[in-house]
Coordinates of C-alpha atoms in Angstrom, one line a residue:
Chain A
M1352 CA 157.1 -159.5 27.3
G1353 CA 159.2 -161.9 29.4
E1354 CA 162.9 -162.5 28.8
G1355 CA 162.1 -166.1 27.8
T1356 CA 159.6 -165.0 25.1
V1357 CA 162.1 -162.4 23.8
G1358 CA 164.8 -165.1 23.6
R1359 CA 162.5 -167.5 21.7
L1360 CA 161.4 -164.8 19.3
F1361 CA 165.1 -163.9 18.8
L1362 CA 166.0 -167.6 18.1
E1363 CA 163.1 -168.1 15.7
R1364 CA 164.0 -165.0 13.7
R1365 CA 167.7 -165.9 13.8
N1366 CA 166.9 -169.4 12.5
R1367 CA 164.9 -167.9 9.6
V1368 CA 167.8 -165.6 8.7
C1369 CA 170.3 -168.5 8.8
L1370 CA 168.0 -170.6 6.5
L1371 CA 167.7 -167.7 4.1
V1372 CA 171.5 -167.3 4.1
A1373 CA 172.0 -171.0 3.5
A1374 CA 169.5 -170.9 0.6
I1375 CA 171.4 -168.0 -0.9
L1376 CA 174.7 -169.8 -0.7
L1377 CA 173.3 -173.0 -2.2
L1378 CA 171.7 -171.1 -5.1
P1379 CA 174.7 -171.4 -7.5
I1380 CA 174.9 -175.1 -6.8
A1381 CA 171.1 -175.6 -7.2
A1382 CA 171.0 -173.7 -10.5
P1383 CA 173.4 -175.5 -12.9
A1384 CA 173.0 -172.9 -15.6
V1385 CA 174.2 -170.2 -13.2
A1386 CA 176.9 -172.4 -11.8
D1387 CA 178.5 -173.0 -15.2
A1388 CA 181.2 -170.3 -14.7
M1389 CA 182.5 -168.9 -11.5
D1390 CA 185.7 -168.1 -9.7
L1391 CA 186.2 -169.9 -6.4
K1392 CA 188.4 -168.8 -3.6
L1393 CA 188.8 -170.9 -0.5
S1394 CA 190.9 -169.9 2.4
S1395 CA 191.4 -171.9 5.5
R1396 CA 193.4 -171.0 8.6
T1397 CA 193.8 -173.5 11.4
Y1398 CA 195.4 -172.4 14.6
G1399 CA 196.3 -174.6 17.5
L1400 CA 197.4 -172.8 20.7
I1401 CA 199.1 -174.4 23.7
Y1402 CA 199.6 -172.6 27.0
E1403 CA 199.2 -172.8 30.8
R1404 CA 197.8 -170.3 33.2
E1405 CA 198.1 -170.4 37.0
R1406 CA 194.9 -170.0 38.9
P1407 CA 194.7 -168.3 42.3
G1408 CA 195.8 -170.9 44.8
G1409 CA 198.7 -172.2 42.6
T1410 CA 197.0 -174.9 40.5
K1411 CA 197.5 -174.7 36.7
D1412 CA 195.1 -175.0 33.8
R1413 CA 196.4 -176.4 30.6
F1414 CA 194.7 -175.0 27.5
A1415 CA 194.9 -176.3 23.9
P1416 CA 192.2 -174.5 21.9
L1417 CA 192.0 -175.4 18.2
F1418 CA 190.6 -172.7 15.9
E1419 CA 189.4 -173.0 12.3
Y1420 CA 188.8 -169.8 10.2
L1421 CA 187.2 -170.5 6.9
S1422 CA 186.3 -168.0 4.1
T1423 CA 184.8 -168.8 0.7
D1424 CA 184.2 -166.5 -2.2
L1425 CA 182.3 -167.5 -5.3
E1426 CA 182.7 -164.6 -7.8
N1427 CA 181.8 -163.8 -11.3
V1428 CA 178.9 -166.3 -11.1
G1429 CA 177.6 -167.1 -14.5
G1430 CA 180.0 -164.5 -15.9
K1431 CA 178.0 -161.8 -14.1
N1432 CA 178.9 -159.4 -11.4
V1433 CA 177.2 -161.6 -8.8
S1434 CA 179.1 -163.1 -6.0
F1435 CA 178.6 -165.1 -2.8
H1436 CA 180.8 -164.7 0.3
F1437 CA 181.2 -166.7 3.5
Y1438 CA 183.4 -166.2 6.5
G1439 CA 183.3 -167.9 9.9
W1440 CA 185.3 -169.5 12.6
G1441 CA 184.9 -172.1 15.3
R1442 CA 186.9 -173.2 18.3
V1443 CA 187.1 -176.6 20.1
D1444 CA 189.1 -177.0 23.3
L1445 CA 191.4 -180.1 23.3
A1446 CA 192.3 -179.6 27.0
D1447 CA 190.8 -177.4 29.7
D1448 CA 187.9 -175.1 28.8
T1449 CA 188.9 -171.7 27.6
G1450 CA 185.3 -170.6 27.5
T1451 CA 181.9 -172.1 27.8
D1452 CA 181.2 -175.7 26.9
G1453 CA 184.6 -176.1 25.2
T1454 CA 183.4 -174.8 21.9
S1455 CA 182.7 -171.4 20.4
G1456 CA 182.3 -169.8 17.0
E1457 CA 180.4 -167.4 14.7
I1458 CA 179.4 -166.8 11.2
G1459 CA 181.0 -163.5 10.4
S1460 CA 179.5 -163.1 7.0
A1461 CA 177.4 -165.0 4.5
Y1462 CA 175.9 -162.9 1.8
A1463 CA 175.1 -162.5 -1.9
E1464 CA 176.4 -159.4 -3.6
Y1465 CA 175.7 -157.7 -6.9
L1466 CA 178.2 -155.1 -8.2
H1467 CA 176.8 -153.0 -11.1
P1468 CA 179.5 -152.0 -13.7
E1469 CA 178.5 -148.3 -13.6
G1470 CA 177.8 -145.7 -11.0
N1471 CA 179.2 -147.9 -8.2
A1472 CA 175.7 -149.3 -7.8
Q1473 CA 175.6 -152.4 -5.6
A1474 CA 173.4 -154.6 -3.4
K1475 CA 174.1 -157.0 -0.6
L1476 CA 171.8 -159.5 1.0
G1477 CA 172.6 -161.7 3.9
R1478 CA 175.0 -161.3 6.8
F1479 CA 177.8 -158.8 6.2
F1480 CA 180.1 -156.3 7.9
L1481 CA 179.0 -152.8 6.8
T1482 CA 180.9 -149.5 7.0
E1483 CA 178.7 -146.8 5.6
G1484 CA 178.6 -143.3 7.2
A1485 CA 177.6 -143.7 10.8
A1486 CA 177.4 -147.5 10.5
M1487 CA 180.2 -149.9 11.4
D1488 CA 178.1 -152.9 12.2
T1489 CA 177.5 -156.5 11.1
I1490 CA 173.9 -157.0 10.2
D1491 CA 171.6 -159.7 8.8
G1492 CA 169.9 -157.7 6.2
A1493 CA 170.2 -155.8 3.0
F1494 CA 172.2 -152.9 1.6
V1495 CA 171.8 -150.9 -1.6
K1496 CA 173.9 -148.0 -3.0
M1497 CA 174.2 -146.0 -6.2
T1498 CA 175.4 -142.7 -7.7
T1499 CA 173.6 -140.5 -10.2
P1500 CA 175.2 -138.7 -13.1
V1501 CA 175.2 -135.4 -11.2
G1502 CA 177.2 -137.0 -8.5
L1503 CA 174.4 -137.4 -5.9
G1504 CA 174.3 -140.8 -4.4
V1505 CA 172.3 -142.7 -1.8
S1506 CA 172.7 -145.8 0.2
L1507 CA 170.1 -147.6 2.4
F1508 CA 170.5 -150.5 4.7
G1509 CA 168.3 -152.4 7.1
G1510 CA 168.1 -155.6 9.0
I1511 CA 168.8 -157.2 12.4
P1512 CA 172.1 -156.3 14.1
V1513 CA 174.5 -159.1 14.9
E1514 CA 175.7 -158.5 18.4
Y1515 CA 176.9 -160.7 21.3
S1516 CA 175.6 -159.3 24.5
E1517 CA 176.0 -161.7 27.5
I1518 CA 173.1 -160.0 29.4
P1519 CA 170.1 -162.4 29.5
G1520 CA 167.3 -161.2 27.3
R1521 CA 169.5 -158.6 25.6
E1522 CA 171.2 -160.8 23.0
N1523 CA 170.3 -158.6 20.1
G1524 CA 168.8 -155.4 19.0
D1525 CA 165.5 -155.7 17.2
S1526 CA 166.3 -153.8 14.1
L1527 CA 169.1 -151.6 12.6
Y1528 CA 168.5 -149.3 9.7
G1529 CA 169.7 -146.1 8.1
G1530 CA 171.3 -144.7 5.1
R1531 CA 173.6 -142.1 3.6
V1532 CA 173.1 -139.4 1.1
F1533 CA 176.2 -138.1 -0.5
F1534 CA 177.7 -135.9 -3.2
A1535 CA 180.8 -136.9 -5.0
R1536 CA 182.8 -135.1 -7.8
S1537 CA 185.7 -136.9 -9.3
G1538 CA 189.0 -135.8 -7.8
R1539 CA 187.4 -132.9 -5.9
I1540 CA 185.0 -133.8 -3.1
E1541 CA 182.9 -136.4 -1.4
L1542 CA 180.5 -135.1 1.2
G1543 CA 178.0 -137.3 3.0
V1544 CA 175.3 -137.2 5.7
S1545 CA 174.1 -140.4 7.3
Y1546 CA 171.7 -141.7 9.8
L1547 CA 171.6 -144.9 11.8
K1548 CA 169.0 -146.2 14.2
E1549 CA 169.0 -149.4 16.2
E1550 CA 165.9 -150.3 18.1
G1551 CA 165.4 -152.9 20.8
S1552 CA 165.7 -153.7 24.4
I1553 CA 169.5 -154.3 24.2
R1554 CA 170.2 -150.9 25.6
E1555 CA 168.5 -148.4 27.9
T1556 CA 167.7 -146.3 24.9
D1557 CA 167.7 -146.8 21.1
R1558 CA 171.0 -146.1 19.4
E1559 CA 170.4 -143.2 17.1
L1560 CA 173.3 -141.4 15.3
F1561 CA 173.5 -138.7 12.7
G1562 CA 176.8 -138.7 10.8
G1563 CA 178.7 -136.4 8.5
D1564 CA 181.8 -137.2 6.4
L1565 CA 184.0 -135.2 4.1
W1566 CA 186.8 -135.8 1.7
L1567 CA 188.0 -132.7 -0.1
Q1568 CA 191.0 -132.3 -2.4
V1569 CA 192.0 -128.7 -1.7
I1570 CA 194.7 -128.7 -4.3
R1571 CA 196.4 -131.6 -6.0
G1572 CA 198.1 -133.7 -3.3
V1573 CA 196.4 -131.9 -0.4
E1574 CA 193.2 -133.3 1.1
L1575 CA 191.0 -132.5 4.0
T1576 CA 189.0 -135.3 5.7
G1577 CA 186.3 -134.9 8.3
Q1578 CA 184.1 -137.3 10.2
A1579 CA 181.5 -136.4 12.9
F1580 CA 178.7 -138.2 14.7
Y1581 CA 175.9 -136.7 16.7
N1582 CA 174.2 -138.9 19.3
D1583 CA 170.5 -138.1 19.2
A1584 CA 169.8 -140.3 22.2
T1585 CA 172.0 -138.1 24.4
H1586 CA 171.6 -134.9 22.3
G1587 CA 175.4 -134.3 22.0
M1588 CA 178.2 -134.4 19.5
A1589 CA 179.7 -137.8 20.1
Y1590 CA 182.8 -137.7 17.9
Q1591 CA 184.6 -135.4 15.6
R1592 CA 187.9 -135.9 13.6
Y1593 CA 189.4 -133.6 11.0
A1594 CA 192.7 -134.0 9.3
L1595 CA 194.7 -132.3 6.6
R1596 CA 196.8 -134.7 4.6
V1597 CA 199.5 -133.9 2.1
V1598 CA 200.5 -136.6 -0.4
P1599 CA 202.9 -134.8 -2.8
G1600 CA 204.1 -138.0 -4.4
A1601 CA 204.7 -141.7 -4.1
T1602 CA 207.1 -141.4 -1.2
V1603 CA 205.9 -138.7 1.3
D1604 CA 202.7 -138.6 3.3
V1605 CA 202.1 -136.1 6.0
S1606 CA 199.0 -135.5 8.1
A1607 CA 197.9 -133.4 11.0
G1608 CA 194.6 -132.9 12.6
F1609 CA 192.2 -132.6 15.5
E1610 CA 190.0 -135.2 17.2
S1611 CA 187.4 -134.7 19.9
Y1612 CA 184.9 -136.9 21.8
D1613 CA 182.6 -136.6 24.7
Y1614 CA 182.4 -139.7 26.9
K1615 CA 178.7 -139.4 27.6
D1616 CA 177.8 -139.0 24.0
L1617 CA 180.2 -141.4 22.4
F1618 CA 179.9 -144.2 25.0
G1619 CA 176.3 -143.5 25.9
A1620 CA 174.9 -146.4 23.9
T1621 CA 177.8 -148.8 24.4
L1622 CA 177.2 -152.5 24.9
N1623 CA 180.6 -153.0 26.5
P1624 CA 180.6 -152.3 30.3
A1625 CA 184.3 -151.4 30.0
F1626 CA 183.2 -148.0 28.6
A1627 CA 180.6 -147.4 31.4
F1628 CA 180.8 -146.2 35.0
P1629 CA 182.7 -147.1 37.2
F1630 CA 185.5 -147.9 34.7
L1631 CA 185.1 -144.5 32.9
R1632 CA 183.7 -141.4 34.4
Q1633 CA 181.0 -140.2 31.9
E1634 CA 181.6 -136.4 32.6
D1635 CA 185.0 -136.5 30.9
D1636 CA 185.8 -135.5 27.3
V1637 CA 188.9 -135.6 25.2
N1638 CA 190.4 -133.2 22.7
S1639 CA 193.5 -134.4 20.8
I1640 CA 195.8 -133.0 18.2
F1641 CA 198.0 -135.3 16.2
A1642 CA 200.6 -135.3 13.4
I1643 CA 202.1 -138.2 11.4
V1644 CA 204.9 -138.3 8.9
D1645 CA 205.5 -141.3 6.6
W1646 CA 208.5 -140.7 4.4
E1647 CA 210.2 -143.2 2.1
F1648 CA 213.5 -141.3 2.1
M1649 CA 215.3 -144.0 0.1
K1650 CA 213.9 -146.9 -2.0
G1651 CA 212.7 -149.5 0.5
W1652 CA 213.5 -147.4 3.6
T1653 CA 210.6 -145.6 5.4
L1654 CA 210.7 -143.3 8.4
E1655 CA 207.5 -143.0 10.5
V1656 CA 207.1 -140.3 13.1
V1657 CA 203.9 -140.0 15.1
G1658 CA 202.8 -137.5 17.8
K1659 CA 199.6 -137.1 19.6
R1660 CA 198.7 -134.7 22.4
I1661 CA 195.6 -135.9 24.4
M1662 CA 193.8 -133.4 26.6
H1663 CA 191.2 -134.4 29.2
D1664 CA 188.7 -132.2 31.0
L1665 CA 189.4 -134.2 34.2
A1666 CA 192.6 -134.0 36.1
N1667 CA 192.4 -137.8 36.5
P1668 CA 193.4 -139.2 34.0
G1669 CA 194.9 -135.9 33.0
D1670 CA 196.7 -135.0 29.8
A1671 CA 199.3 -137.0 28.0
T1672 CA 201.6 -136.9 25.0
R1673 CA 202.5 -140.0 22.9
G1674 CA 205.4 -139.9 20.5
E1675 CA 206.8 -142.6 18.3
V1676 CA 209.7 -142.9 15.8
G1677 CA 210.1 -145.9 13.6
L1678 CA 212.2 -147.1 10.7
R1679 CA 211.1 -149.8 8.3
H1680 CA 213.1 -151.5 5.6
I1681 CA 211.4 -153.6 2.9
Y1682 CA 213.7 -155.9 0.9
N1683 CA 213.8 -159.2 -1.0
K1684 CA 211.4 -157.9 -3.7
N1685 CA 208.8 -156.7 -1.2
M1686 CA 208.7 -160.2 0.4
D1687 CA 210.5 -159.2 3.6
V1688 CA 210.6 -156.4 6.1
M1689 CA 212.6 -155.4 9.1
G1690 CA 212.3 -152.4 11.4
F1691 CA 212.4 -150.9 14.8
S1692 CA 210.4 -148.3 16.7
T1693 CA 210.6 -146.5 20.0
A1694 CA 207.7 -144.8 21.6
F1695 CA 206.9 -142.9 24.8
V1696 CA 203.9 -141.7 26.7
A1697 CA 204.6 -138.6 28.9
A1698 CA 201.6 -137.9 31.1
D1699 CA 200.4 -135.7 34.0
L1700 CA 200.0 -138.8 36.2
P1701 CA 203.1 -141.1 36.5
E1702 CA 200.8 -144.2 36.4
N1703 CA 200.1 -143.3 32.7
E1704 CA 203.7 -143.0 31.6
Y1705 CA 205.6 -145.7 29.8
R1706 CA 208.3 -146.2 27.1
E1707 CA 208.2 -148.9 24.4
F1708 CA 210.8 -150.4 22.2
R1709 CA 210.2 -152.8 19.3
A1710 CA 212.3 -154.6 16.7
F1711 CA 211.1 -157.0 14.1
G1712 CA 212.2 -158.8 11.0
T1713 CA 211.3 -161.4 8.5
W1714 CA 213.6 -163.6 6.3
S1715 CA 212.4 -165.6 3.4
R1716 CA 214.2 -168.0 1.1
E1717 CA 212.4 -170.2 -1.3
K1718 CA 209.9 -172.2 0.8
L1719 CA 211.2 -171.2 4.2
R1720 CA 210.1 -168.1 6.2
L1721 CA 211.4 -167.0 9.6
T1722 CA 210.1 -164.0 11.6
L1723 CA 211.1 -162.4 14.9
D1724 CA 209.2 -159.7 16.8
A1725 CA 210.5 -158.4 20.1
L1726 CA 208.8 -155.8 22.3
A1727 CA 209.9 -154.2 25.6
Q1728 CA 207.9 -151.9 27.8
D1729 CA 209.1 -149.8 30.7
F1730 CA 206.4 -148.5 33.0
E1731 CA 207.1 -145.4 35.0
Q1732 CA 205.1 -146.8 38.0
R1733 CA 205.6 -150.5 38.9
I1734 CA 202.6 -152.8 38.3
A1735 CA 202.4 -155.8 40.6
G1736 CA 206.0 -155.2 41.6
K1737 CA 207.4 -155.1 38.0
A1738 CA 208.3 -152.1 35.9
L1739 CA 209.3 -154.0 32.8
A1740 CA 207.4 -156.2 30.4
F1741 CA 208.9 -158.2 27.5
Q1742 CA 207.5 -160.3 24.7
V1743 CA 209.3 -162.1 21.9
V1744 CA 207.5 -163.9 19.1
G1745 CA 209.5 -166.2 16.9
T1746 CA 208.0 -168.0 13.9
A1747 CA 209.2 -170.5 11.4
G1748 CA 207.1 -171.4 8.4
Y1749 CA 207.5 -173.7 5.4
R1750 CA 205.4 -173.7 2.2
F1751 CA 204.8 -177.3 1.2
L1752 CA 202.6 -176.5 -1.8
K1753 CA 201.8 -173.3 -3.5
A1754 CA 198.5 -173.3 -1.6
L1755 CA 199.6 -174.9 1.7
Q1756 CA 201.8 -173.5 4.4
L1757 CA 202.6 -174.7 7.9
S1758 CA 204.2 -172.5 10.5
G1759 CA 204.8 -172.5 14.2
S1760 CA 205.3 -169.7 16.7
L1761 CA 206.7 -169.5 20.2
I1762 CA 205.6 -166.6 22.2
W1763 CA 207.6 -165.8 25.3
T1764 CA 206.2 -163.2 27.7
D1765 CA 207.5 -161.8 31.0
S1766 CA 205.2 -159.1 32.4
P1767 CA 203.5 -158.0 35.6
T1768 CA 200.8 -160.6 34.9
L1769 CA 202.7 -163.4 33.1
D1770 CA 205.9 -164.8 34.6
K1771 CA 208.2 -166.1 31.9
D1772 CA 205.2 -167.5 30.1
V1773 CA 205.6 -169.6 26.9
T1774 CA 202.7 -170.1 24.4
G1775 CA 203.0 -172.3 21.4
L1776 CA 201.0 -171.8 18.2
V1777 CA 200.8 -174.0 15.2
R1778 CA 199.3 -172.4 12.1
L1779 CA 198.1 -174.2 8.9
S1780 CA 197.2 -172.0 6.0
Y1781 CA 195.5 -173.3 2.8
D1782 CA 194.5 -171.0 -0.1
L1783 CA 192.7 -172.3 -3.2
S1784 CA 191.9 -170.3 -6.2
A1785 CA 190.1 -171.9 -9.2
T1786 CA 187.8 -171.1 -12.0
L1787 CA 184.8 -173.5 -12.2
G1788 CA 183.0 -174.1 -15.5
G1789 CA 183.8 -172.5 -18.8
K1790 CA 180.8 -170.5 -20.0
K1791 CA 181.9 -167.1 -18.9
Chain B
M111 CA 157.2 -136.9 17.5
M112 CA 159.1 -134.2 15.8
R113 CA 162.2 -136.3 15.7
R114 CA 160.3 -139.2 14.2
A115 CA 158.9 -136.9 11.6
H116 CA 162.4 -135.7 10.6
I117 CA 163.6 -139.2 10.4
A118 CA 160.6 -140.2 8.2
I119 CA 161.3 -137.2 5.9
F120 CA 165.0 -138.2 5.7
L121 CA 164.3 -141.8 4.9
G122 CA 161.5 -140.8 2.5
A123 CA 163.8 -138.5 0.6
A124 CA 166.5 -141.2 0.5
L125 CA 164.0 -143.7 -0.8
L126 CA 162.8 -141.2 -3.4
A127 CA 166.3 -140.6 -4.6
L128 CA 166.9 -144.3 -4.8
L129 CA 163.7 -144.8 -6.9
L130 CA 164.7 -142.0 -9.2
A131 CA 168.2 -143.4 -9.6
G132 CA 166.8 -146.9 -10.1
C133 CA 164.6 -145.7 -12.9
S134 CA 167.2 -144.5 -15.3
V135 CA 169.7 -142.1 -13.8
V136 CA 172.5 -144.3 -12.5
S137 CA 175.8 -142.6 -13.3
K138 CA 177.5 -144.0 -16.4
T139 CA 180.9 -143.6 -14.7
P140 CA 182.6 -147.0 -14.6
S141 CA 182.4 -148.5 -11.2
V142 CA 185.3 -149.7 -9.1
P143 CA 186.1 -153.1 -10.7
P144 CA 185.2 -156.1 -8.5
K145 CA 188.8 -157.1 -8.5
H146 CA 192.1 -155.5 -9.7
P147 CA 192.4 -156.3 -13.4
E148 CA 195.9 -157.6 -13.1
E149 CA 197.4 -159.8 -10.5
L150 CA 199.3 -157.8 -7.9
P151 CA 202.7 -158.7 -6.6
A152 CA 203.2 -159.9 -3.0
G153 CA 203.8 -157.5 -0.2
R154 CA 202.5 -154.0 0.4
V155 CA 201.4 -152.4 -2.8
N156 CA 201.7 -148.7 -3.7
C157 CA 199.1 -147.7 -6.3
L158 CA 201.3 -144.7 -7.3
E159 CA 203.8 -147.1 -8.8
C160 CA 201.5 -147.6 -11.7
H161 CA 198.7 -145.0 -11.4
E162 CA 199.1 -141.2 -11.4
N163 CA 195.6 -139.9 -11.9
V164 CA 192.2 -140.1 -10.2
S165 CA 190.5 -143.5 -10.0
T166 CA 187.4 -143.3 -12.2
G167 CA 185.7 -145.8 -9.9
S168 CA 186.4 -144.4 -6.5
L169 CA 186.5 -140.8 -7.7
K170 CA 189.6 -140.2 -5.5
P171 CA 193.2 -139.9 -6.5
Y172 CA 195.3 -143.1 -6.2
G173 CA 197.6 -141.3 -3.8
T174 CA 194.8 -141.2 -1.3
F175 CA 195.0 -144.9 -1.0
R176 CA 198.7 -145.1 -0.5
H177 CA 198.9 -147.6 2.3
S178 CA 201.1 -145.5 4.5
R179 CA 200.9 -145.3 8.3
I180 CA 198.5 -142.4 7.9
F181 CA 196.1 -144.3 5.7
I182 CA 196.2 -147.4 8.0
N183 CA 195.5 -145.2 11.0
S184 CA 192.5 -143.5 9.3
H185 CA 191.3 -146.3 7.0
G186 CA 187.9 -146.3 8.7
T187 CA 187.3 -142.8 7.4
Y188 CA 187.7 -143.9 3.8
A189 CA 185.9 -147.2 4.3
R190 CA 182.9 -145.4 5.7
Q191 CA 182.6 -143.6 2.4
S192 CA 183.0 -146.8 0.3
Q193 CA 184.0 -150.3 1.1
R194 CA 184.0 -151.2 -2.5
L195 CA 187.5 -150.0 -3.4
C196 CA 188.9 -152.0 -0.5
A197 CA 187.2 -155.1 -1.8
S198 CA 188.8 -154.6 -5.2
C199 CA 192.1 -155.9 -3.7
H200 CA 191.2 -157.4 -0.3
A201 CA 188.9 -160.3 0.2
P202 CA 185.6 -159.4 1.8
S203 CA 186.7 -161.3 5.0
F204 CA 189.8 -159.1 5.3
C205 CA 188.1 -156.5 7.4
Q206 CA 186.8 -159.2 9.8
T207 CA 190.3 -160.4 10.5
C208 CA 190.2 -157.7 13.1
H209 CA 186.6 -156.4 13.1
A210 CA 184.9 -159.7 14.1
G211 CA 181.7 -159.8 16.1
K212 CA 183.5 -161.8 18.7
E213 CA 187.2 -162.7 18.5
E214 CA 189.2 -164.9 20.8
I215 CA 192.7 -164.7 19.4
K216 CA 194.5 -161.4 19.5
P217 CA 195.3 -160.1 16.0
N218 CA 199.0 -160.0 16.6
V219 CA 199.0 -163.6 17.8
K220 CA 196.9 -164.8 14.9
M221 CA 199.3 -162.9 12.6
G222 CA 202.4 -163.6 14.5
D223 CA 204.1 -164.5 11.2
R224 CA 203.3 -161.0 9.8
P225 CA 205.1 -158.5 12.1
D226 CA 205.0 -156.0 9.3
R227 CA 201.2 -155.7 9.7
M228 CA 200.0 -153.1 12.2
A229 CA 198.2 -155.6 14.4
P230 CA 197.1 -154.0 17.6
H231 CA 197.6 -155.3 21.2
R232 CA 201.2 -156.4 20.9
G233 CA 202.9 -157.7 24.1
D234 CA 200.9 -158.5 27.2
Y235 CA 198.3 -156.0 26.4
L236 CA 196.4 -156.7 29.6
I237 CA 198.9 -154.3 31.2
A238 CA 199.2 -151.5 28.6
H239 CA 195.4 -151.5 27.9
R240 CA 194.8 -149.9 31.3
I241 CA 196.9 -146.9 30.3
D242 CA 195.6 -146.7 26.7
G243 CA 192.1 -147.1 28.0
R244 CA 192.5 -144.4 30.6
L245 CA 194.1 -141.9 28.2
D246 CA 192.3 -142.5 24.9
P247 CA 189.3 -144.8 25.3
G248 CA 187.9 -143.6 22.0
S249 CA 190.5 -145.5 20.1
C250 CA 189.4 -148.7 21.9
F251 CA 185.7 -147.9 21.3
R252 CA 186.0 -148.0 17.5
C253 CA 186.4 -151.8 17.7
H254 CA 185.2 -152.8 21.1
G255 CA 182.4 -150.3 21.9
N256 CA 179.5 -151.8 20.1
K257 CA 179.7 -155.3 21.4
N258 CA 179.6 -157.0 24.8
D259 CA 183.0 -158.8 24.6
A260 CA 183.2 -161.9 26.7
V261 CA 186.9 -161.3 27.1
C262 CA 186.3 -157.8 28.5
R263 CA 183.6 -159.0 30.8
Q264 CA 186.0 -161.3 32.6
C265 CA 187.0 -158.2 34.5
H266 CA 184.6 -155.4 33.4
R267 CA 181.4 -156.7 34.9

């Protein structure tokens, strides 16, 4: 089958799916009896960016992309646990092209959902972002899940994966399906095994994963979590992560664990060339140990300490240790926050070493909100002749109405790739929440 | 062939369990409510300020969902067991603020007015991503691995 035929088939199928989704979303409007009562949430975010970039040769491009992000949720339709959700965004360039044709966009999700009041039973139909066992994908399809009285549960999903390959003839996988079988006992354990398969010509081989996940409360306040994926296409354990977490109360949270992945097995089915040779050598693997402390030592004051030791099989890139200490203060009735953090990476190779310092704060009074976020990085080895990078983001916002807020940010950057660069951003936020109809 | 047979058995067993469950044996335990019964205050919420016990819906203690640095770092582990509890407080599109199929504005630029959120890629990340990508590419892969990002392809051809 030629690439053109594949492309046409793909488009025809995609059009059918879009029509189906549109029909689902129009259902509550077309059926007045159902549309009598529902909760409507509408959220709009408009972003206008303004910046310049110098091209090789010294000429400058001026960019002014305008983005619109829209999400709509129709919930409690007809007083039932039925809802419809939409999320999408689009971009139009008001100056030089930032991408192709001066426009871009996507429908992130558009689906109908039923949430059963018992047994966590649920169903989704349409386009949605799914995280279930081995799956973390957006699909055009269906998902069902439920739990039985003995604690056994099952979920199944299937459809067409939504991906954005730029390789001609490889725009999309043909199908993605799988499921998860799990056992859950209240307050004690949730143990699941899952399966995912994606077929199609988008990769050299089908994507096929077996997954395992565990949440176990060892004793009150002490839990063990685990997550593992086996790549059946490369016949190897792709990823494992195990962590012990202690949450003795509302103010202290401590965790330590182990993480491991093999490049060949984890990145073997990637669509992104950044994870393939020559950018990453597939014979490498990583073993890491980590520990995190999150301690609210005084009301509103939280200390965060993070440490991670990363060990590679290959001498290049070699091993490294990342450490971070941060302090965060929440005030003004949880409306504002200020904090600072310092982090370092100590590595076998000096090109991988850097230090990072960050300070941020917000200040709100009535309808006015100001924020400041400053970051400095000090690289052990100079990059393009510079060892330091800075960025400061300042924002001022004003709430005109309860649902309407306007804010503007100035982003100043001085780094090895950006020389005292200034980017402007205007942000318009609109949030509407209303109940339509009265027959709940 | 053997592998296909195993998969067929697995899917068959799952379907059978689903049919059995669909007939009459759905658990009577109350589900996670579609949304939090009471309006929550602004800012980061700590479930433990009001709840002490185990959530009957999620079957996990409320302490598990304390939105600490630890929870935020490993939220994917919990979301892969159930997205439903997340959706009880967060709008369904909340995940896609970062986990979009294709995204052209960095999360920390889009949310420049929310420095309290742990938006990744702060600063001129074009520089730091080389180091993070060399040392721990698995952390990048979670979001960027399963898509052919146009932004990545500008350099990674």
